Coordinates of N, CA, C and O in Angstrom, one line a residue:
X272 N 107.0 102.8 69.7 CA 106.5 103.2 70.9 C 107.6 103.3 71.9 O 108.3 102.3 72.0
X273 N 108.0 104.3 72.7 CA 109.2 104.9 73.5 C 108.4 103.5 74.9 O 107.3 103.0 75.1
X274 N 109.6 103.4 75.5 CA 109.3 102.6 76.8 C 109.1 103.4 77.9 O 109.7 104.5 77.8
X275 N 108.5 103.3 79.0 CA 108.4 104.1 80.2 C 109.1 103.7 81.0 O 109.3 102.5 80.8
X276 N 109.5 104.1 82.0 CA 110.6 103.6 83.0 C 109.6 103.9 84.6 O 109.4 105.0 85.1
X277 N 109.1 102.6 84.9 CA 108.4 102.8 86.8 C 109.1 102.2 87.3 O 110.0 101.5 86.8
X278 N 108.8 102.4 88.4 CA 110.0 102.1 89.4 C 108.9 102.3 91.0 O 108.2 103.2 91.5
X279 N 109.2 100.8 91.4 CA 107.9 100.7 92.6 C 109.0 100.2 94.4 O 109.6 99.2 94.5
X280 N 109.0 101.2 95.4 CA 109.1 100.7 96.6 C 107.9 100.1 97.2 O 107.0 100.8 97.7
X281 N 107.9 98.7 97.3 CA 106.7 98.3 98.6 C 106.7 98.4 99.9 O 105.8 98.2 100.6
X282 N 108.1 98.6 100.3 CA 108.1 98.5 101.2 C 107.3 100.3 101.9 O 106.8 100.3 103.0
X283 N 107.3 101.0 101.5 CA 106.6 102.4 101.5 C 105.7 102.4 100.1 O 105.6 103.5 99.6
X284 N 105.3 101.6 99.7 CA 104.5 101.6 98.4 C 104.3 102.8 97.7 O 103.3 103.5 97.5
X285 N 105.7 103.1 97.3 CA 105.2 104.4 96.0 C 105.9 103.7 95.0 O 106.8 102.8 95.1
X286 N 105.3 104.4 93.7 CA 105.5 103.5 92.3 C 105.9 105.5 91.5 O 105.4 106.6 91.8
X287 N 106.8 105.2 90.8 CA 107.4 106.6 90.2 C 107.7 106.4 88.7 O 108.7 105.8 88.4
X288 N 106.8 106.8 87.9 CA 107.1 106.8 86.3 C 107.5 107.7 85.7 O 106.8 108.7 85.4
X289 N 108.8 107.5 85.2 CA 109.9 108.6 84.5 C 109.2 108.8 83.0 O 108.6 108.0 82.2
X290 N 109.4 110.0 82.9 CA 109.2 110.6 81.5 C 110.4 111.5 80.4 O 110.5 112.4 79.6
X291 N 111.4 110.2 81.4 CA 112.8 111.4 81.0 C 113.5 110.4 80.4 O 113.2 109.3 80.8
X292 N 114.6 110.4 79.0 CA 115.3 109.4 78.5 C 116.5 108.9 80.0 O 117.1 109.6 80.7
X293 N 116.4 107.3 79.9 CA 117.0 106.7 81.0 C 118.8 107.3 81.2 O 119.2 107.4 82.3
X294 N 119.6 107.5 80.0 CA 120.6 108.0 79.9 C 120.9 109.1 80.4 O 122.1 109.1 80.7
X295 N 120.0 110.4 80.7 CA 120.2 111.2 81.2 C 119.9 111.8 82.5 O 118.7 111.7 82.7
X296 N 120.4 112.2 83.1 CA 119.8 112.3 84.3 C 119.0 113.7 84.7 O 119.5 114.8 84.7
X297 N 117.9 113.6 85.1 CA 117.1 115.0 84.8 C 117.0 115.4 86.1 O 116.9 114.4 86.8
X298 N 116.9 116.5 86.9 CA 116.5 116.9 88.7 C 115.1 117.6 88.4 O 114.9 118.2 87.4
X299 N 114.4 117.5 89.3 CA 113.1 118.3 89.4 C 113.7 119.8 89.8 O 114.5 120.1 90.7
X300 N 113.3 120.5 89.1 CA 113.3 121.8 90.0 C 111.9 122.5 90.9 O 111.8 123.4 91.7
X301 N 110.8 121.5 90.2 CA 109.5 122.1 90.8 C 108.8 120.7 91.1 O 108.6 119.9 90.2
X302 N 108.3 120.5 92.3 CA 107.2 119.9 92.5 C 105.8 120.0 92.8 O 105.5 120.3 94.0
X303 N 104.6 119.7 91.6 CA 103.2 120.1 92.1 C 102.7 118.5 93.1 O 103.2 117.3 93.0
X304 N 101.6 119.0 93.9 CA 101.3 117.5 95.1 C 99.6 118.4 94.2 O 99.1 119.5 94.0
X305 N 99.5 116.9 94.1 CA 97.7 116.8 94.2 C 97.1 115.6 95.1 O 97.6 114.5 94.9
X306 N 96.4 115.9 95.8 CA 95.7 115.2 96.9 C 93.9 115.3 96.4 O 93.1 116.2 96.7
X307 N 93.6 114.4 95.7 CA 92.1 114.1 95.2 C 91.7 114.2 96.3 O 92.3 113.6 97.2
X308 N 90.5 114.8 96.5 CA 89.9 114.4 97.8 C 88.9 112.9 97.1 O 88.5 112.7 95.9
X309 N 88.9 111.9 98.2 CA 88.3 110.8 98.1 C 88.8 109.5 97.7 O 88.3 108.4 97.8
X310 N 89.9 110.1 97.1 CA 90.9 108.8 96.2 C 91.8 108.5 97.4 O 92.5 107.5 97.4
X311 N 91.9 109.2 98.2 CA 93.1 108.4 98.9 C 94.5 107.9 98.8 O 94.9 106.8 98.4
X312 N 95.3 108.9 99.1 CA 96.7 108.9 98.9 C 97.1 110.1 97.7 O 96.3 110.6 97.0
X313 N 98.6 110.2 97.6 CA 99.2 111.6 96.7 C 99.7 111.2 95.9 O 100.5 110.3 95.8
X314 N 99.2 112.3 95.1 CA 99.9 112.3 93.5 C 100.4 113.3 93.3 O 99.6 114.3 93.4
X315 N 102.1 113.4 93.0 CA 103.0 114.6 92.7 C 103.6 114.8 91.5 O 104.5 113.9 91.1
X316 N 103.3 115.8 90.8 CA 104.0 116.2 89.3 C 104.9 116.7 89.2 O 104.9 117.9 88.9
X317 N 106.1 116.0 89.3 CA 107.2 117.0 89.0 C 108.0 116.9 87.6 O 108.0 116.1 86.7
X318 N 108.4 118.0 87.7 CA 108.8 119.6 86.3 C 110.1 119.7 86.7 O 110.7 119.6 87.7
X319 N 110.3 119.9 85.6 CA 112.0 120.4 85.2 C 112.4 122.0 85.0 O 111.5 122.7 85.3
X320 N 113.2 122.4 84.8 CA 113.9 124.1 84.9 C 112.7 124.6 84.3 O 111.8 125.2 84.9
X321 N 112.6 124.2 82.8 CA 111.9 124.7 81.8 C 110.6 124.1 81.9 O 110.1 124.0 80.7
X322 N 109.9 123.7 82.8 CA 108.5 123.2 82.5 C 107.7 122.2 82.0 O 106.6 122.4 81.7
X323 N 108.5 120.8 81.9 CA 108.2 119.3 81.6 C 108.2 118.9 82.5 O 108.9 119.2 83.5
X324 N 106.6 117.7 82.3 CA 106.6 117.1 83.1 C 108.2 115.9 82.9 O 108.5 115.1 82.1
X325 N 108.7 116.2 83.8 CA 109.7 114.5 83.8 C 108.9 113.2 84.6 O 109.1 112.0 84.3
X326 N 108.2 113.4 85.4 CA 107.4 112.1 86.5 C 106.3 112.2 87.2 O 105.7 113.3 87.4
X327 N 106.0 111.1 87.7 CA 104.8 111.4 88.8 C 105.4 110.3 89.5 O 106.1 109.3 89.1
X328 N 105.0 111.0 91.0 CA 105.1 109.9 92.1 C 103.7 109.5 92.4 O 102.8 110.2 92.1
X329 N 103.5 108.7 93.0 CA 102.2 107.6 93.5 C 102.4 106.8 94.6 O 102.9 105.6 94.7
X330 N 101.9 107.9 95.8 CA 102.0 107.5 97.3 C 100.8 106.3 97.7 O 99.7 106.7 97.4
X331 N 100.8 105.2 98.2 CA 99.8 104.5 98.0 C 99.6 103.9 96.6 O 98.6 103.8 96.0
X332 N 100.5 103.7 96.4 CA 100.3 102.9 94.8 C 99.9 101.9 94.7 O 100.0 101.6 93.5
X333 N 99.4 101.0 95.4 CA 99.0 99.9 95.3 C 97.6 99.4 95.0 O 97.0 98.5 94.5
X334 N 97.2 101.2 95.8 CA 95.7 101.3 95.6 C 95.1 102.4 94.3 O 93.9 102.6 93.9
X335 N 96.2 102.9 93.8 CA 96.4 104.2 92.1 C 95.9 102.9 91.5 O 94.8 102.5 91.4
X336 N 97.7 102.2 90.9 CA 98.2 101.8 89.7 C 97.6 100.0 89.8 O 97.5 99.2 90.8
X337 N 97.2 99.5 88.1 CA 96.9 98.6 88.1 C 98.1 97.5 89.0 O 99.3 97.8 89.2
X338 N 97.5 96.2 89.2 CA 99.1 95.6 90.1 C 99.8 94.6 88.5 O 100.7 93.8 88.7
X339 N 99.5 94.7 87.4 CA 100.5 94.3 86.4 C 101.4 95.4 86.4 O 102.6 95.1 86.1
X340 N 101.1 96.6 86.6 CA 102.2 97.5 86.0 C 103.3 97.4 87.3 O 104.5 97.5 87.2
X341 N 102.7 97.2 88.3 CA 103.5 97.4 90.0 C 104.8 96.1 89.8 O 106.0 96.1 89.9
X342 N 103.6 95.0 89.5 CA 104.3 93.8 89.0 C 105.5 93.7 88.5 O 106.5 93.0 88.8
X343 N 105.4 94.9 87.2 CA 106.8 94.9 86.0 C 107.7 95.7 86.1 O 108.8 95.6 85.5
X344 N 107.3 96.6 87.0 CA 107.9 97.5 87.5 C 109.6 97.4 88.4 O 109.7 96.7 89.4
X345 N 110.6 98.3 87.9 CA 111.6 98.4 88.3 C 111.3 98.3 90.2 O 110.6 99.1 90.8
X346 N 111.9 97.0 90.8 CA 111.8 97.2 92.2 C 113.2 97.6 92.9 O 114.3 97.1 92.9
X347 N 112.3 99.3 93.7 CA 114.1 99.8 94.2 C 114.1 99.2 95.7 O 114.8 99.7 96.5
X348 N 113.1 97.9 96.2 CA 113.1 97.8 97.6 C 113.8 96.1 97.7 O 113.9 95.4 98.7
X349 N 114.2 96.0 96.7 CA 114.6 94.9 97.0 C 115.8 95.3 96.5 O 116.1 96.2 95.8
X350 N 117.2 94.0 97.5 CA 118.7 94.3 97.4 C 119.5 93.8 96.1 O 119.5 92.6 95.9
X351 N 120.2 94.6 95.4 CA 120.8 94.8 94.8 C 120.0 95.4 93.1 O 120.4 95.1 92.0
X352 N 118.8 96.1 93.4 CA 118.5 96.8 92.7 C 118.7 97.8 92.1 O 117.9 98.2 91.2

């Protein structure tokens, strides 16, 4: 089973799960935003040149993503992360 790479700021609570090998470095070229109505808070799919997903971001993540995953998750808000 491949590992997932998240990565959570609390201090702005978004949580961002890569779908890209960690080694390489991939850029979005396209971003889709979906806004559920009722769920409260944004979820963005971003795509590569050719049309992979590489990630999703998760605005409000605290209220998305279960809190073990937030938990395990790469923290970029704390110093020397």
């Amino acid at each position: 089973m491949a590992d997932v790479r998240v990565t959570y700021d609390k201090t702005v609570d978004a949580a961002y799960v890569h779908f890209t090998d960690p080694q390489v470095r991939v850029n979005s070229a396209r971003m889709y935003p979906c806004d559920p109505v009722g769920v409260g808070g944004m979820i963005n799919l971003d795509f590569d040149d050719q049309g992979h997903v590489i990630g999703i971001e998760f605005l409000a993540a605290s209220s998305k993503l279960p809190q073990y995953l937030l938990q395990s998750a790469e923290r970029l808000d704390v110093e020397g992360a």
